[in-house]
mmCIF file of C-alpha atoms in Angstrom:
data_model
loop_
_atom_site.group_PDB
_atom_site.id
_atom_site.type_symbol
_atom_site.label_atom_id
_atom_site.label_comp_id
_atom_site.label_asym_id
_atom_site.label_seq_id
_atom_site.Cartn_x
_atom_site.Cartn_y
_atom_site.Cartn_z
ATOM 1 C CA UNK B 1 -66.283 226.577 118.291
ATOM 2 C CA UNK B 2 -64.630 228.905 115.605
ATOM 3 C CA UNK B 3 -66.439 232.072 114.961
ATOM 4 C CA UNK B 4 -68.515 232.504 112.350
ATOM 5 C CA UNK B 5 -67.020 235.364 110.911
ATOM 6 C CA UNK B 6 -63.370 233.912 111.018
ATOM 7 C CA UNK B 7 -62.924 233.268 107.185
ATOM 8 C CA UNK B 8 -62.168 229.199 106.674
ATOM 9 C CA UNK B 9 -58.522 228.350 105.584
ATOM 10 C CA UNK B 10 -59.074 226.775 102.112
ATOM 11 C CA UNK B 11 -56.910 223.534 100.895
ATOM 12 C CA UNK B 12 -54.960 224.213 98.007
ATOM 13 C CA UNK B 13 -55.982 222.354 94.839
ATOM 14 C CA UNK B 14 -53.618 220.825 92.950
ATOM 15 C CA UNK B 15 -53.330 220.917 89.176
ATOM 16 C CA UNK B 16 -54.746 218.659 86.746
ATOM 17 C CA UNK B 17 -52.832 215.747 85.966
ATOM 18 C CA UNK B 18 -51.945 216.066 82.033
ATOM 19 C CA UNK B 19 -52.712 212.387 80.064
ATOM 20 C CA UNK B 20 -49.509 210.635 78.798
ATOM 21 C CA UNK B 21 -50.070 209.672 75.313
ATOM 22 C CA UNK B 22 -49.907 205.497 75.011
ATOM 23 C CA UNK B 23 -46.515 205.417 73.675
ATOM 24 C CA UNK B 24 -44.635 208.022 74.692
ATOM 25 C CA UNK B 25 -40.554 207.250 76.057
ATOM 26 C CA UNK B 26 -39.100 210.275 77.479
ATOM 27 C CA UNK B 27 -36.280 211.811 75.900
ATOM 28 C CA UNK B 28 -33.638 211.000 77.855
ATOM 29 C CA UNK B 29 -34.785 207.247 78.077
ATOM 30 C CA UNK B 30 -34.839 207.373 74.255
ATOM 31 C CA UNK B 31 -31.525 209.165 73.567
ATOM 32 C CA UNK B 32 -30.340 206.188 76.062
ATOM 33 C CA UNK B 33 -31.829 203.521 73.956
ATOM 34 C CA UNK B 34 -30.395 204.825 71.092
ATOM 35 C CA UNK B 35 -27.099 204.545 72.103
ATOM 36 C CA UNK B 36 -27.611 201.094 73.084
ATOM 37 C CA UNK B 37 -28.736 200.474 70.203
ATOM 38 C CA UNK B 38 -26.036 202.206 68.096
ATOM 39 C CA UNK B 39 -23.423 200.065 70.323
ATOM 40 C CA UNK B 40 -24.895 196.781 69.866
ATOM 41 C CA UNK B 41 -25.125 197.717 65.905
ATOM 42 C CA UNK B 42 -21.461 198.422 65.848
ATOM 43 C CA UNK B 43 -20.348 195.635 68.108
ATOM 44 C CA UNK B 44 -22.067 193.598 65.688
ATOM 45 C CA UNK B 45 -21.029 194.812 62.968
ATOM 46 C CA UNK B 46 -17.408 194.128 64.683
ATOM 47 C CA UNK B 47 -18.109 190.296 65.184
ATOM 48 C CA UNK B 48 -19.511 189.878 61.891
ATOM 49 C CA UNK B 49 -16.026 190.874 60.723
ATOM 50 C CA UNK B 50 -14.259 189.002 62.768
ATOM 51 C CA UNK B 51 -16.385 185.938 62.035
ATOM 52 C CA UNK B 52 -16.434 186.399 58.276
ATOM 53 C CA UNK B 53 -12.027 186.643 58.767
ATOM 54 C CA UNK B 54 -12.179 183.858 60.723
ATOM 55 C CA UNK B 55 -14.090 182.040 58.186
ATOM 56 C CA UNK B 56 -11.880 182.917 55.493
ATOM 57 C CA UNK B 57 -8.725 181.854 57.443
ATOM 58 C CA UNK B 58 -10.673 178.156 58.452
ATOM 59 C CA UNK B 59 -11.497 178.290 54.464
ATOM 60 C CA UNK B 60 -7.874 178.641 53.711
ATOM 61 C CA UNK B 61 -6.430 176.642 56.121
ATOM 62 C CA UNK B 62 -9.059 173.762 55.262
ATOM 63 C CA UNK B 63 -7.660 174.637 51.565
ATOM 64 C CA UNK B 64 -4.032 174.114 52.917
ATOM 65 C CA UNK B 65 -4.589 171.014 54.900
ATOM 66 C CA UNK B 66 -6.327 169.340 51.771
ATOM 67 C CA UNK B 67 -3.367 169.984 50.170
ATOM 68 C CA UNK B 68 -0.992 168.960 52.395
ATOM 69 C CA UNK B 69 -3.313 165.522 53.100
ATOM 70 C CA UNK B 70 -2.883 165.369 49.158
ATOM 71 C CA UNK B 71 1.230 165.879 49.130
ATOM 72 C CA UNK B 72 1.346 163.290 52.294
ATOM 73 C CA UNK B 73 -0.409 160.760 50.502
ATOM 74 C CA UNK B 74 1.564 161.392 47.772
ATOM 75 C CA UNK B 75 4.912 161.189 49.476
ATOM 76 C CA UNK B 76 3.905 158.174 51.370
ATOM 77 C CA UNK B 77 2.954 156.202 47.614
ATOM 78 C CA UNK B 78 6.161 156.754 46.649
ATOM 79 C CA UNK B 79 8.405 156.061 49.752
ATOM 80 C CA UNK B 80 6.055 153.007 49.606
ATOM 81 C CA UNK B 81 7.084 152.340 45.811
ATOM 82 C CA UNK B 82 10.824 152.976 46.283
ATOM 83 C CA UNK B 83 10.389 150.449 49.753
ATOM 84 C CA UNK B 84 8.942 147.864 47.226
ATOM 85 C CA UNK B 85 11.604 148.725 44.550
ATOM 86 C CA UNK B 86 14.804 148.734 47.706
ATOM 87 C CA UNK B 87 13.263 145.335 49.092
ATOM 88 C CA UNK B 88 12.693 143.483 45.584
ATOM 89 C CA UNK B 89 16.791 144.449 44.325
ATOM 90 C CA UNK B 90 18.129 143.686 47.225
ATOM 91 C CA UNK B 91 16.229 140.093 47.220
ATOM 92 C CA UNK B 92 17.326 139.820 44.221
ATOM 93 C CA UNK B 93 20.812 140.264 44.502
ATOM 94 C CA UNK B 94 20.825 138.280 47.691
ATOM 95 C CA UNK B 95 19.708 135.248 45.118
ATOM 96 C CA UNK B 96 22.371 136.255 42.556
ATOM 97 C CA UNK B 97 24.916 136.446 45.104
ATOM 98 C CA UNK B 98 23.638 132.747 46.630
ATOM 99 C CA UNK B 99 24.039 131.524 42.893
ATOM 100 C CA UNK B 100 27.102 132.600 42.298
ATOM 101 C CA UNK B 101 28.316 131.501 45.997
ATOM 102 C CA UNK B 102 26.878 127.806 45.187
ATOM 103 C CA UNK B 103 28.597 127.930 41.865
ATOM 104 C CA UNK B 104 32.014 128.711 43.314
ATOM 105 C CA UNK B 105 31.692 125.981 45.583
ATOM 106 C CA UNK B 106 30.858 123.229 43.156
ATOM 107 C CA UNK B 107 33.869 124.560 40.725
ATOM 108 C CA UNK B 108 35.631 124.013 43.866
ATOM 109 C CA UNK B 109 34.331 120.537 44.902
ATOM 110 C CA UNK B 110 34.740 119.750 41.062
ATOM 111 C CA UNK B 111 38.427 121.303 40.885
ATOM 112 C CA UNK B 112 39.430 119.319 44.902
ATOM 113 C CA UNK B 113 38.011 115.982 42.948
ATOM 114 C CA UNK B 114 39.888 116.286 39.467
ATOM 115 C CA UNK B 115 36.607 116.651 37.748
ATOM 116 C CA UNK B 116 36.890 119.592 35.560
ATOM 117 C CA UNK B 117 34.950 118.160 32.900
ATOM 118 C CA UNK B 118 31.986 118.590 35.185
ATOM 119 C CA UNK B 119 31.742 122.349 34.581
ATOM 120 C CA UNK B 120 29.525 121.998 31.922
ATOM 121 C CA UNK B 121 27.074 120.465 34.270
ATOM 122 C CA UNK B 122 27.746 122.211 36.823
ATOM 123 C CA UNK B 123 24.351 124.041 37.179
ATOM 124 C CA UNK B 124 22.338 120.639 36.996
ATOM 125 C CA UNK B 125 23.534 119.852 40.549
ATOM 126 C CA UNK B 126 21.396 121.286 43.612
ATOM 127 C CA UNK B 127 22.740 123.958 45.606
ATOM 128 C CA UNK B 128 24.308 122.704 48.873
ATOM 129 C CA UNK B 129 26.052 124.766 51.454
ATOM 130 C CA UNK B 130 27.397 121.155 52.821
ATOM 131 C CA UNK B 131 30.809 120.605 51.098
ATOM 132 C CA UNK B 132 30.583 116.940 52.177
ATOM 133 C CA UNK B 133 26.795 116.420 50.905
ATOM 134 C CA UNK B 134 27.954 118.448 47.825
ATOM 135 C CA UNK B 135 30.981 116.338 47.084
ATOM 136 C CA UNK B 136 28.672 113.317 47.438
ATOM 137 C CA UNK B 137 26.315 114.859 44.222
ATOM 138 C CA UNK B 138 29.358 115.669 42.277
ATOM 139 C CA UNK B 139 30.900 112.050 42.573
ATOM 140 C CA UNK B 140 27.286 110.647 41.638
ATOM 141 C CA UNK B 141 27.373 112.871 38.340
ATOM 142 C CA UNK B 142 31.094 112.040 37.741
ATOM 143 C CA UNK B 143 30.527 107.927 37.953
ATOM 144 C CA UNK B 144 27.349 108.683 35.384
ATOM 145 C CA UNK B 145 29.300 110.641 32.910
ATOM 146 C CA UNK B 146 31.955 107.876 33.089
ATOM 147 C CA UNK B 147 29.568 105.308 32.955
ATOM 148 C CA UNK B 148 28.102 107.175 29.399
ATOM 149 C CA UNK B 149 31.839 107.622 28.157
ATOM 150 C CA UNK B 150 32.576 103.930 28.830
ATOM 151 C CA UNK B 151 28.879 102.629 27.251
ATOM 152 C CA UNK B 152 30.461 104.867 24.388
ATOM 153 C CA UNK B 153 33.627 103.495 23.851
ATOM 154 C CA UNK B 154 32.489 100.023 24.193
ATOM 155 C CA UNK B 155 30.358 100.541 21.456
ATOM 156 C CA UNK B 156 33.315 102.301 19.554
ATOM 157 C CA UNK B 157 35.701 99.597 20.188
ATOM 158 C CA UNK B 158 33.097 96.683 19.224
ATOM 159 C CA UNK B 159 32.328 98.351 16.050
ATOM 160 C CA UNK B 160 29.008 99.666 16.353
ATOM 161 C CA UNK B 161 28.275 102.164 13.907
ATOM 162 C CA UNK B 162 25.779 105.143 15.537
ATOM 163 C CA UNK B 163 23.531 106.684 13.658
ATOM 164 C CA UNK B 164 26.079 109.738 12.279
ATOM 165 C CA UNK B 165 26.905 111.179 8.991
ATOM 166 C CA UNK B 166 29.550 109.696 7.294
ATOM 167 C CA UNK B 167 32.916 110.908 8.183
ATOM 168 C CA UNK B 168 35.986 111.582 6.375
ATOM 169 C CA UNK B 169 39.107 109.256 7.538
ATOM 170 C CA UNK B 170 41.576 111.339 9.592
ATOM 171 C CA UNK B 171 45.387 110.668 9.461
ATOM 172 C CA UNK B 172 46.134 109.712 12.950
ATOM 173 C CA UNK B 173 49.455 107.917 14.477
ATOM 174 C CA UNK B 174 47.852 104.164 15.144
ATOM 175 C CA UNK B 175 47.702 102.599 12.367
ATOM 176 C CA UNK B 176 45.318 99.316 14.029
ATOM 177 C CA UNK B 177 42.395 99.180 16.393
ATOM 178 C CA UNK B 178 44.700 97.844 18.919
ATOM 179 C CA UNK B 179 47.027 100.649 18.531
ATOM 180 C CA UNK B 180 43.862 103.073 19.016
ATOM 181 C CA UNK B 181 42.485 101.408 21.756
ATOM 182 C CA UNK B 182 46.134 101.553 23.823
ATOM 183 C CA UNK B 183 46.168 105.290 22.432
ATOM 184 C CA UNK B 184 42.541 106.033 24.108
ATOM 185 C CA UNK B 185 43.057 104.255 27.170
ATOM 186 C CA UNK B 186 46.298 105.958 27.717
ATOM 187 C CA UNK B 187 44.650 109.694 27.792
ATOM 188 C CA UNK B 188 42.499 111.186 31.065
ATOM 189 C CA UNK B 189 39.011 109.732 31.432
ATOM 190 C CA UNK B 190 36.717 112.689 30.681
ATOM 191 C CA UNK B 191 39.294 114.596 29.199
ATOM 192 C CA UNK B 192 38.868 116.602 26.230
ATOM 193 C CA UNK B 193 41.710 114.610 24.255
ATOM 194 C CA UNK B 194 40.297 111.609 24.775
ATOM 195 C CA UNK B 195 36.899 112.660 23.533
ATOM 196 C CA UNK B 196 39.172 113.868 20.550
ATOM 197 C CA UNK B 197 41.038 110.612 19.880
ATOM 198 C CA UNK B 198 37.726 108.752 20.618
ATOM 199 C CA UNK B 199 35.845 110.653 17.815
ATOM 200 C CA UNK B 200 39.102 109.900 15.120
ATOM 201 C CA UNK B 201 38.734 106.100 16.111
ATOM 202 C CA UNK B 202 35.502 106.301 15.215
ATOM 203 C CA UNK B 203 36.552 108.080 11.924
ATOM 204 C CA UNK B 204 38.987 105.294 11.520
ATOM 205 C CA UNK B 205 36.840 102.490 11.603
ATOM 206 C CA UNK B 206 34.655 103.971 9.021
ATOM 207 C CA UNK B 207 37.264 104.143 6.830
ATOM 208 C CA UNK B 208 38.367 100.653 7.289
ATOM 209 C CA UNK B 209 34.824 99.337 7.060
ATOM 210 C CA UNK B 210 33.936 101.084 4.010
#
């Protein structure tokens, strides 16, 4: 049992703990947070210019690609046009060109027969690339032209007056119908002098009938 008189070993009291005001950040937490906060301010600031470049640059290149959309379109109207224009001259020299090819070959079929008087009529015929079929159409013209220069002179050398002006008498070498009619049948059916001598017959038997 201690003594009485021993003095008692006191605890040490500790000091009063001072009230933290509501509120309060310590300094070097704030100084932290106010680097953070500078940092995120000017790394934002950073992406807003980036963004607002970037947005320019999609605003021109959207600019750019409307205009090259515009200058394709373009381009591809008129290579379309001059494709119309290409395909329509070249059909339509390909029908020239078949014209003029059918035409050659009836003068030919015309010329190989001894028709030349057929020219004339030539384009009246239908185009055939069969010489044979074409030579057939040319011979069915030829007999109908004959037939219409016979029907004529028959009426010429029977004295049947058509319905034409009157005609001045031509000096000619027959001096009789008979004489004209041996002079006509002696020239080319079809012929150009024999449409000649024909039409001074005719001119000849006005005069005598007047």
């Amino acid at each position: 049992m201690p003594d009485e008189n021993t003095p008692v070993e006191q605890e040490p009291q500790k000091a009063p703990q001072q009230q933290v005001p509501e509120g309060y950040i310590e300094l070097a937490r704030y100084n932290g947070l106010v680097r953070k906060v500078e940092e995120l301010t000017i790394a934002n600031r950073q992406l807003q210019a980036s963004l607002n470049t970037r947005t320019s640059e999609y605003e021109q290149l959207n600019v750019q690609l409307g205009i090259k959309d515009s200058e394709k379109s373009a381009a591809v109207s008129e290579r379309d046009r001059q494709l119309d224009e290409t395909v329509k001259a070249k059909l339509a020299l390909e029908g020239e060109l078949s014209e003029l090819r059918n035409l050659k070959l009836k003068m030919e079929v015309a010329k190989e027969m001894g028709r030349p008087d057929l020219y004339g009529v030539l384009d009246a015929m239908p185009n055939l690339s069969d010489k044979e079929a074409l030579k057939s159409v040319v011979g069915t013209f030829a007999e109908f032209t004959d037939q219409k220069v016979r029907a004529r002179e028959k009426e010429l050398l029977s004295g049947i007056t058509p319905n034409l002006s009157s005609a001045t008498p031509v000096a000619s070498t027959p001096t009789s119908a008979d004489g004209w009619t041996k002079h006509i049948e002696s020239l080319p059916l079809g012929s150009p002098e024999r449409d000649k001598a024909m039409d001074q017959y005719w001119d000849f038997m006005s005069a005598q009938n007047s």
